[in-house]
């Protein structure tokens, strides 16, 4: 078991190194940051001085090594645009994105599983048909359109929820949270639904399909034949067996919730890292872009590692103590 | 003695969009305490539907349309779901066919047992755990303390079926419905499980309905038997009487089709009860057959020192890798034109040998000579592969469901570039005609055919390249007896008229006796003995062979009507 974890962690590190390399080498082609940073009134000496100061005169492997060295210590350099340490800027913005992602992820998982199980059990009811048809909308509409629709209905027409921003935030040890104020919670509702709707419908359809498959299995029939109640059969025996594929997809989706928060953050003017990244691209702010990409890949790799460990927790067949006798 | 379960005039319907399909039509049977009542018939006869109706587990949209089911003189049919659920597991239990799929893989045996116990009995947790322990011990599982906390995948098939029985016994049921409880198990395990069911019936006076298609199981285990055909009960009575002196023509045809362990028949009699049997037309096929001029004195295959091992535990360091030796230093010859059988329990390596001969697995050691030429090494083996074809066990998964039947049959010939265009179409039509399906079958898809018909398609496909050697891996073990008899007749005809050589793998000893000229017995990857079939069955030399033969159903009491004139001298 420990062996397995060590191997997975090792693989994760290799993945991160490769992602870093790819991201880092791509930035060499997005343009020369020096052009953007210095105004029209620059001299060749200014350019050379800044280039040396930023370490851009070094060969590529040296730059990459220095980047890794600093990154491991949590130092992602100084933003070309803002002139402040990148780590500081990201730490300022990350709570907004992480809170948004957590809420919409939770929304997607809970509602998705509940609706998926419901539509699988009541396969022929009218409610299931309504939900299944409605879920098509969630899959087919683009995120920004859903966001705009929600803003129109709930902010403009009904005036129930704010249309942009995080509301009031409370600062706890450098982490600014919107969970503790009424306006902060209200501000989370629309962006969280917008961001999580697609994942929710996806999880729902997946759970439903898996559940229908599992309900046909012999062990479900045998559980019924032993007189176990429908509730135990559906939620204990069947649901647990649907979880392995559901976790796979959910894990990947959670990663993309964080990565693709950019669009939602733009629509709702959410002060998260997604907005930061958009701005960084416009100004060729390489340290910010690099740090953002590393952050996202750490999240993806971390979630995947977690998913693999969850498999083992759920399915005893993967624990490799298979002495069939 | 009064019946504990009384099914009277039961009718079960499945309404479909176009019509109402009557799965069970006015069936009646009774089960006494301590009695094992066999329910026998071919697939589609409605025997499993009766079991499901008693359990109120009919699949939708099935419904009980008439008749009554009485349990201890109380009518239980037509009750609502909650009432039925309280009966299920507590007064009637069920054992399913496949022990590998009837246990939830994600819960320990302890969890599954105690959950069932506490559902039905008002006991404390400690009492439930103790009861779970006792039940495992009762069904003959050693070291129940350790086994309780293991998961289903840590048990073998036979052990899992014991766990299933323990689960069925959780709350002292009065009636157990066992639906093909041993079909998925090896003969030796089958005997143990049937003994266990027998013991439980005697000891606890449980009434058992044993649903099976296996006449051997019926003959050895049951007290009374009910024979079903197309939803109707055709005959019922004491097992000895029904099997020994069948009255109904369907029962007679069914019994005549059972392969006998004690006598070799030239052909299986096809007492076709409803004219289903379509005869195989071998003569025209033989006329066009491209017979290889062969020197029949030399063996077709010379196999020596064949070994195959599978990696069981990976490791960086070669010395730490663990292997399962599936086939261990096996040597034998296959002569021209004979049917060579390999028998053994599952895991004995018989299928692995077949797959190595077919070139599906690469041997880790030893040589296979085909007509004197090695076929184990590297180099193009197209010439060899063209001459061998294979027929698989499962007629459902061995045909591509997305391909039309004519394309399936044509594929081998097309692959080896033997025929094309008109000639190929002609060959396909001819083959489908010969195996008794008719050329029109080529336009359909596999799902439109029954299991037996699909196996005919497989045979047609195997013949498309005009092979000299046919590998049949359990070709009939998924089929009903009457269909099995037809397929075995086809294979016999092929071998006789086309001078094909065959490798016939089976765990079913009576079938092997009917089919094979020589038989190899395998155990744990090793060859135990190779003998002429009749000599082997008459006087086995090795202890293992004797124990294997002892497990065959004896079937002495079976009627011999219709088979006498086929007995080989």
mmCIF file with all atom_site columns, N, CA and C in Angstrom, chain B residues 365-409:
data_model
loop_
_atom_site.group_PDB
_atom_site.id
_atom_site.type_symbol
_atom_site.label_atom_id
_atom_site.label_alt_id
_atom_site.label_comp_id
_atom_site.label_asym_id
_atom_site.label_entity_id
_atom_site.label_seq_id
_atom_site.pdbx_PDB_ins_code
_atom_site.Cartn_x
_atom_site.Cartn_y
_atom_site.Cartn_z
_atom_site.occupancy
_atom_site.B_iso_or_equiv
_atom_site.pdbx_formal_charge
_atom_site.auth_seq_id
_atom_site.auth_comp_id
_atom_site.auth_asym_id
_atom_site.auth_atom_id
_atom_site.pdbx_PDB_model_num
ATOM 1   N N  . UNK B 1 365 ? 8.194   -22.309 -23.344 1.00 0.00 ? 365 UNK B N  1
ATOM 2   C CA . UNK B 1 365 ? 9.162   -23.378 -23.483 1.00 0.00 ? 365 UNK B CA 1
ATOM 3   C C  . UNK B 1 365 ? 8.532   -24.521 -24.253 1.00 0.00 ? 365 UNK B C  1
ATOM 4   N N  . UNK B 1 366 ? 9.360   -25.364 -24.856 1.00 0.00 ? 366 UNK B N  1
ATOM 5   C CA . UNK B 1 366 ? 8.845   -26.511 -25.576 1.00 0.00 ? 366 UNK B CA 1
ATOM 6   C C  . UNK B 1 366 ? 8.575   -26.191 -27.036 1.00 0.00 ? 366 UNK B C  1
ATOM 7   N N  . UNK B 1 367 ? 8.241   -27.212 -27.793 1.00 0.00 ? 367 UNK B N  1
ATOM 8   C CA . UNK B 1 367 ? 8.014   -27.017 -29.220 1.00 0.00 ? 367 UNK B CA 1
ATOM 9   C C  . UNK B 1 367 ? 6.694   -27.634 -29.645 1.00 0.00 ? 367 UNK B C  1
ATOM 10  N N  . UNK B 1 368 ? 6.107   -27.035 -30.678 1.00 0.00 ? 368 UNK B N  1
ATOM 11  C CA . UNK B 1 368 ? 4.923   -27.595 -31.321 1.00 0.00 ? 368 UNK B CA 1
ATOM 12  C C  . UNK B 1 368 ? 5.314   -27.831 -32.775 1.00 0.00 ? 368 UNK B C  1
ATOM 13  N N  . UNK B 1 369 ? 5.275   -29.080 -33.203 1.00 0.00 ? 369 UNK B N  1
ATOM 14  C CA . UNK B 1 369 ? 5.548   -29.386 -34.605 1.00 0.00 ? 369 UNK B CA 1
ATOM 15  C C  . UNK B 1 369 ? 4.230   -29.707 -35.275 1.00 0.00 ? 369 UNK B C  1
ATOM 16  N N  . UNK B 1 370 ? 3.953   -29.013 -36.393 1.00 0.00 ? 370 UNK B N  1
ATOM 17  C CA . UNK B 1 370 ? 2.741   -29.282 -37.165 1.00 0.00 ? 370 UNK B CA 1
ATOM 18  C C  . UNK B 1 370 ? 3.171   -29.884 -38.481 1.00 0.00 ? 370 UNK B C  1
ATOM 19  N N  . UNK B 1 371 ? 2.831   -31.151 -38.696 1.00 0.00 ? 371 UNK B N  1
ATOM 20  C CA . UNK B 1 371 ? 3.285   -31.842 -39.894 1.00 0.00 ? 371 UNK B CA 1
ATOM 21  C C  . UNK B 1 371 ? 4.798   -31.804 -40.014 1.00 0.00 ? 371 UNK B C  1
ATOM 22  N N  . UNK B 1 372 ? 5.480   -31.851 -38.874 1.00 0.00 ? 372 UNK B N  1
ATOM 23  C CA . UNK B 1 372 ? 6.930   -31.867 -38.857 1.00 0.00 ? 372 UNK B CA 1
ATOM 24  C C  . UNK B 1 372 ? 7.579   -30.492 -38.836 1.00 0.00 ? 372 UNK B C  1
ATOM 25  N N  . UNK B 1 373 ? 6.788   -29.435 -39.012 1.00 0.00 ? 373 UNK B N  1
ATOM 26  C CA . UNK B 1 373 ? 7.361   -28.092 -39.040 1.00 0.00 ? 373 UNK B CA 1
ATOM 27  C C  . UNK B 1 373 ? 7.088   -27.359 -37.726 1.00 0.00 ? 373 UNK B C  1
ATOM 28  N N  . UNK B 1 374 ? 8.086   -26.661 -37.216 1.00 0.00 ? 374 UNK B N  1
ATOM 29  C CA . UNK B 1 374 ? 7.853   -25.946 -35.956 1.00 0.00 ? 374 UNK B CA 1
ATOM 30  C C  . UNK B 1 374 ? 6.929   -24.746 -36.168 1.00 0.00 ? 374 UNK B C  1
ATOM 31  N N  . UNK B 1 375 ? 6.000   -24.542 -35.226 1.00 0.00 ? 375 UNK B N  1
ATOM 32  C CA . UNK B 1 375 ? 5.101   -23.388 -35.332 1.00 0.00 ? 375 UNK B CA 1
ATOM 33  C C  . UNK B 1 375 ? 5.165   -22.526 -34.066 1.00 0.00 ? 375 UNK B C  1
ATOM 34  N N  . UNK B 1 376 ? 6.191   -22.767 -33.248 1.00 0.00 ? 376 UNK B N  1
ATOM 35  C CA . UNK B 1 376 ? 6.300   -21.960 -32.040 1.00 0.00 ? 376 UNK B CA 1
ATOM 36  C C  . UNK B 1 376 ? 7.233   -20.775 -32.206 1.00 0.00 ? 376 UNK B C  1
ATOM 37  N N  . UNK B 1 377 ? 8.174   -20.890 -33.154 1.00 0.00 ? 377 UNK B N  1
ATOM 38  C CA . UNK B 1 377 ? 9.178   -19.841 -33.270 1.00 0.00 ? 377 UNK B CA 1
ATOM 39  C C  . UNK B 1 377 ? 8.653   -18.601 -33.957 1.00 0.00 ? 377 UNK B C  1
ATOM 40  N N  . UNK B 1 378 ? 9.576   -17.725 -34.321 1.00 0.00 ? 378 UNK B N  1
ATOM 41  C CA . UNK B 1 378 ? 9.173   -16.530 -35.038 1.00 0.00 ? 378 UNK B CA 1
ATOM 42  C C  . UNK B 1 378 ? 9.033   -16.878 -36.515 1.00 0.00 ? 378 UNK B C  1
ATOM 43  N N  . UNK B 1 379 ? 8.748   -15.905 -37.352 1.00 0.00 ? 379 UNK B N  1
ATOM 44  C CA . UNK B 1 379 ? 8.550   -16.163 -38.766 1.00 0.00 ? 379 UNK B CA 1
ATOM 45  C C  . UNK B 1 379 ? 7.076   -16.213 -39.083 1.00 0.00 ? 379 UNK B C  1
ATOM 46  N N  . UNK B 1 380 ? 6.773   -16.067 -40.354 1.00 0.00 ? 380 UNK B N  1
ATOM 47  C CA . UNK B 1 380 ? 5.377   -15.987 -40.762 1.00 0.00 ? 380 UNK B CA 1
ATOM 48  C C  . UNK B 1 380 ? 4.679   -17.321 -40.558 1.00 0.00 ? 380 UNK B C  1
ATOM 49  N N  . UNK B 1 381 ? 3.540   -17.275 -39.904 1.00 0.00 ? 381 UNK B N  1
ATOM 50  C CA . UNK B 1 381 ? 2.799   -18.495 -39.660 1.00 0.00 ? 381 UNK B CA 1
ATOM 51  C C  . UNK B 1 381 ? 1.470   -18.470 -40.403 1.00 0.00 ? 381 UNK B C  1
ATOM 52  N N  . UNK B 1 382 ? 1.353   -17.605 -41.418 1.00 0.00 ? 382 UNK B N  1
ATOM 53  C CA . UNK B 1 382 ? 0.083   -17.465 -42.135 1.00 0.00 ? 382 UNK B CA 1
ATOM 54  C C  . UNK B 1 382 ? -0.376  -18.807 -42.696 1.00 0.00 ? 382 UNK B C  1
ATOM 55  N N  . UNK B 1 383 ? 0.577   -19.573 -43.270 1.00 0.00 ? 383 UNK B N  1
ATOM 56  C CA . UNK B 1 383 ? 0.224   -20.878 -43.847 1.00 0.00 ? 383 UNK B CA 1
ATOM 57  C C  . UNK B 1 383 ? -0.381  -21.803 -42.791 1.00 0.00 ? 383 UNK B C  1
ATOM 58  N N  . UNK B 1 384 ? 0.146   -21.664 -41.554 1.00 0.00 ? 384 UNK B N  1
ATOM 59  C CA . UNK B 1 384 ? -0.308  -22.540 -40.474 1.00 0.00 ? 384 UNK B CA 1
ATOM 60  C C  . UNK B 1 384 ? -1.682  -22.097 -39.985 1.00 0.00 ? 384 UNK B C  1
ATOM 61  N N  . UNK B 1 385 ? -1.790  -20.782 -39.803 1.00 0.00 ? 385 UNK B N  1
ATOM 62  C CA . UNK B 1 385 ? -3.044  -20.260 -39.273 1.00 0.00 ? 385 UNK B CA 1
ATOM 63  C C  . UNK B 1 385 ? -4.218  -20.541 -40.207 1.00 0.00 ? 385 UNK B C  1
ATOM 64  N N  . UNK B 1 386 ? -3.936  -20.608 -41.510 1.00 0.00 ? 386 UNK B N  1
ATOM 65  C CA . UNK B 1 386 ? -4.995  -20.887 -42.468 1.00 0.00 ? 386 UNK B CA 1
ATOM 66  C C  . UNK B 1 386 ? -5.535  -22.291 -42.258 1.00 0.00 ? 386 UNK B C  1
ATOM 67  N N  . UNK B 1 387 ? -4.691  -23.188 -41.762 1.00 0.00 ? 387 UNK B N  1
ATOM 68  C CA . UNK B 1 387 ? -5.108  -24.588 -41.653 1.00 0.00 ? 387 UNK B CA 1
ATOM 69  C C  . UNK B 1 387 ? -5.737  -24.923 -40.312 1.00 0.00 ? 387 UNK B C  1
ATOM 70  N N  . UNK B 1 388 ? -5.687  -23.998 -39.384 1.00 0.00 ? 388 UNK B N  1
ATOM 71  C CA . UNK B 1 388 ? -6.325  -24.267 -38.100 1.00 0.00 ? 388 UNK B CA 1
ATOM 72  C C  . UNK B 1 388 ? -7.413  -23.225 -37.870 1.00 0.00 ? 388 UNK B C  1
ATOM 73  N N  . UNK B 1 389 ? -8.491  -23.637 -37.276 1.00 0.00 ? 389 UNK B N  1
ATOM 74  C CA . UNK B 1 389 ? -9.551  -22.700 -36.906 1.00 0.00 ? 389 UNK B CA 1
ATOM 75  C C  . UNK B 1 389 ? -10.054 -23.068 -35.532 1.00 0.00 ? 389 UNK B C  1
ATOM 76  N N  . UNK B 1 390 ? -10.772 -22.149 -34.928 1.00 0.00 ? 390 UNK B N  1
ATOM 77  C CA . UNK B 1 390 ? -11.159 -22.357 -33.536 1.00 0.00 ? 390 UNK B CA 1
ATOM 78  C C  . UNK B 1 390 ? -12.649 -22.098 -33.366 1.00 0.00 ? 390 UNK B C  1
ATOM 79  N N  . UNK B 1 391 ? -13.281 -22.884 -32.497 1.00 0.00 ? 391 UNK B N  1
ATOM 80  C CA . UNK B 1 391 ? -14.673 -22.632 -32.118 1.00 0.00 ? 391 UNK B CA 1
ATOM 81  C C  . UNK B 1 391 ? -14.682 -22.390 -30.613 1.00 0.00 ? 391 UNK B C  1
ATOM 82  N N  . UNK B 1 392 ? -15.261 -21.265 -30.221 1.00 0.00 ? 392 UNK B N  1
ATOM 83  C CA . UNK B 1 392 ? -15.154 -20.859 -28.816 1.00 0.00 ? 392 UNK B CA 1
ATOM 84  C C  . UNK B 1 392 ? -16.362 -21.315 -28.008 1.00 0.00 ? 392 UNK B C  1
ATOM 85  N N  . UNK B 1 393 ? -16.210 -21.152 -26.691 1.00 0.00 ? 393 UNK B N  1
ATOM 86  C CA . UNK B 1 393 ? -17.250 -21.620 -25.783 1.00 0.00 ? 393 UNK B CA 1
ATOM 87  C C  . UNK B 1 393 ? -18.529 -20.782 -25.855 1.00 0.00 ? 393 UNK B C  1
ATOM 88  N N  . UNK B 1 394 ? -18.361 -19.458 -25.755 1.00 0.00 ? 394 UNK B N  1
ATOM 89  C CA . UNK B 1 394 ? -19.533 -18.612 -25.579 1.00 0.00 ? 394 UNK B CA 1
ATOM 90  C C  . UNK B 1 394 ? -20.023 -18.093 -26.927 1.00 0.00 ? 394 UNK B C  1
ATOM 91  N N  . UNK B 1 395 ? -21.163 -18.620 -27.396 1.00 0.00 ? 395 UNK B N  1
ATOM 92  C CA . UNK B 1 395 ? -21.631 -18.201 -28.715 1.00 0.00 ? 395 UNK B CA 1
ATOM 93  C C  . UNK B 1 395 ? -22.093 -16.749 -28.735 1.00 0.00 ? 395 UNK B C  1
ATOM 94  N N  . UNK B 1 396 ? -22.240 -16.139 -27.541 1.00 0.00 ? 396 UNK B N  1
ATOM 95  C CA . UNK B 1 396 ? -22.713 -14.754 -27.506 1.00 0.00 ? 396 UNK B CA 1
ATOM 96  C C  . UNK B 1 396 ? -21.577 -13.760 -27.709 1.00 0.00 ? 396 UNK B C  1
ATOM 97  N N  . UNK B 1 397 ? -20.430 -14.032 -27.093 1.00 0.00 ? 397 UNK B N  1
ATOM 98  C CA . UNK B 1 397 ? -19.357 -13.052 -27.200 1.00 0.00 ? 397 UNK B CA 1
ATOM 99  C C  . UNK B 1 397 ? -18.363 -13.391 -28.307 1.00 0.00 ? 397 UNK B C  1
ATOM 100 N N  . UNK B 1 398 ? -18.510 -14.521 -28.954 1.00 0.00 ? 398 UNK B N  1
ATOM 101 C CA . UNK B 1 398 ? -17.512 -14.858 -29.970 1.00 0.00 ? 398 UNK B CA 1
ATOM 102 C C  . UNK B 1 398 ? -17.910 -14.398 -31.367 1.00 0.00 ? 398 UNK B C  1
ATOM 103 N N  . UNK B 1 399 ? -19.065 -13.760 -31.497 1.00 0.00 ? 399 UNK B N  1
ATOM 104 C CA . UNK B 1 399 ? -19.448 -13.185 -32.789 1.00 0.00 ? 399 UNK B CA 1
ATOM 105 C C  . UNK B 1 399 ? -19.594 -11.677 -32.610 1.00 0.00 ? 399 UNK B C  1
ATOM 106 N N  . UNK B 1 400 ? -19.009 -10.911 -33.513 1.00 0.00 ? 400 UNK B N  1
ATOM 107 C CA . UNK B 1 400 ? -19.095 -9.453  -33.421 1.00 0.00 ? 400 UNK B CA 1
ATOM 108 C C  . UNK B 1 400 ? -20.532 -9.001  -33.679 1.00 0.00 ? 400 UNK B C  1
ATOM 109 N N  . UNK B 1 401 ? -21.180 -8.385  -32.668 1.00 0.00 ? 401 UNK B N  1
ATOM 110 C CA . UNK B 1 401 ? -22.604 -8.047  -32.819 1.00 0.00 ? 401 UNK B CA 1
ATOM 111 C C  . UNK B 1 401 ? -22.871 -7.001  -33.896 1.00 0.00 ? 401 UNK B C  1
ATOM 112 N N  . UNK B 1 402 ? -21.845 -6.253  -34.296 1.00 0.00 ? 402 UNK B N  1
ATOM 113 C CA . UNK B 1 402 ? -22.055 -5.197  -35.291 1.00 0.00 ? 402 UNK B CA 1
ATOM 114 C C  . UNK B 1 402 ? -21.822 -5.680  -36.725 1.00 0.00 ? 402 UNK B C  1
ATOM 115 N N  . UNK B 1 403 ? -21.443 -6.967  -36.866 1.00 0.00 ? 403 UNK B N  1
ATOM 116 C CA . UNK B 1 403 ? -21.175 -7.462  -38.218 1.00 0.00 ? 403 UNK B CA 1
ATOM 117 C C  . UNK B 1 403 ? -22.304 -8.363  -38.673 1.00 0.00 ? 403 UNK B C  1
ATOM 118 N N  . UNK B 1 404 ? -22.611 -8.287  -39.975 1.00 0.00 ? 404 UNK B N  1
ATOM 119 C CA . UNK B 1 404 ? -23.636 -9.163  -40.511 1.00 0.00 ? 404 UNK B CA 1
ATOM 120 C C  . UNK B 1 404 ? -23.060 -10.565 -40.606 1.00 0.00 ? 404 UNK B C  1
ATOM 121 N N  . UNK B 1 405 ? -23.961 -11.573 -40.523 1.00 0.00 ? 405 UNK B N  1
ATOM 122 C CA . UNK B 1 405 ? -23.502 -12.960 -40.471 1.00 0.00 ? 405 UNK B CA 1
ATOM 123 C C  . UNK B 1 405 ? -22.666 -13.329 -41.694 1.00 0.00 ? 405 UNK B C  1
ATOM 124 N N  . UNK B 1 406 ? -23.058 -12.840 -42.896 1.00 0.00 ? 406 UNK B N  1
ATOM 125 C CA . UNK B 1 406 ? -22.257 -13.219 -44.071 1.00 0.00 ? 406 UNK B CA 1
ATOM 126 C C  . UNK B 1 406 ? -20.841 -12.644 -43.978 1.00 0.00 ? 406 UNK B C  1
ATOM 127 N N  . UNK B 1 407 ? -20.721 -11.448 -43.403 1.00 0.00 ? 407 UNK B N  1
ATOM 128 C CA . UNK B 1 407 ? -19.390 -10.862 -43.241 1.00 0.00 ? 407 UNK B CA 1
ATOM 129 C C  . UNK B 1 407 ? -18.572 -11.647 -42.220 1.00 0.00 ? 407 UNK B C  1
ATOM 130 N N  . UNK B 1 408 ? -19.250 -12.122 -41.166 1.00 0.00 ? 408 UNK B N  1
ATOM 131 C CA . UNK B 1 408 ? -18.556 -12.905 -40.141 1.00 0.00 ? 408 UNK B CA 1
ATOM 132 C C  . UNK B 1 408 ? -17.993 -14.183 -40.748 1.00 0.00 ? 408 UNK B C  1
ATOM 133 N N  . UNK B 1 409 ? -18.822 -14.867 -41.525 1.00 0.00 ? 409 UNK B N  1
ATOM 134 C CA . UNK B 1 409 ? -18.394 -16.144 -42.102 1.00 0.00 ? 409 UNK B CA 1
ATOM 135 C C  . UNK B 1 409 ? -17.312 -15.916 -43.156 1.00 0.00 ? 409 UNK B C  1
#
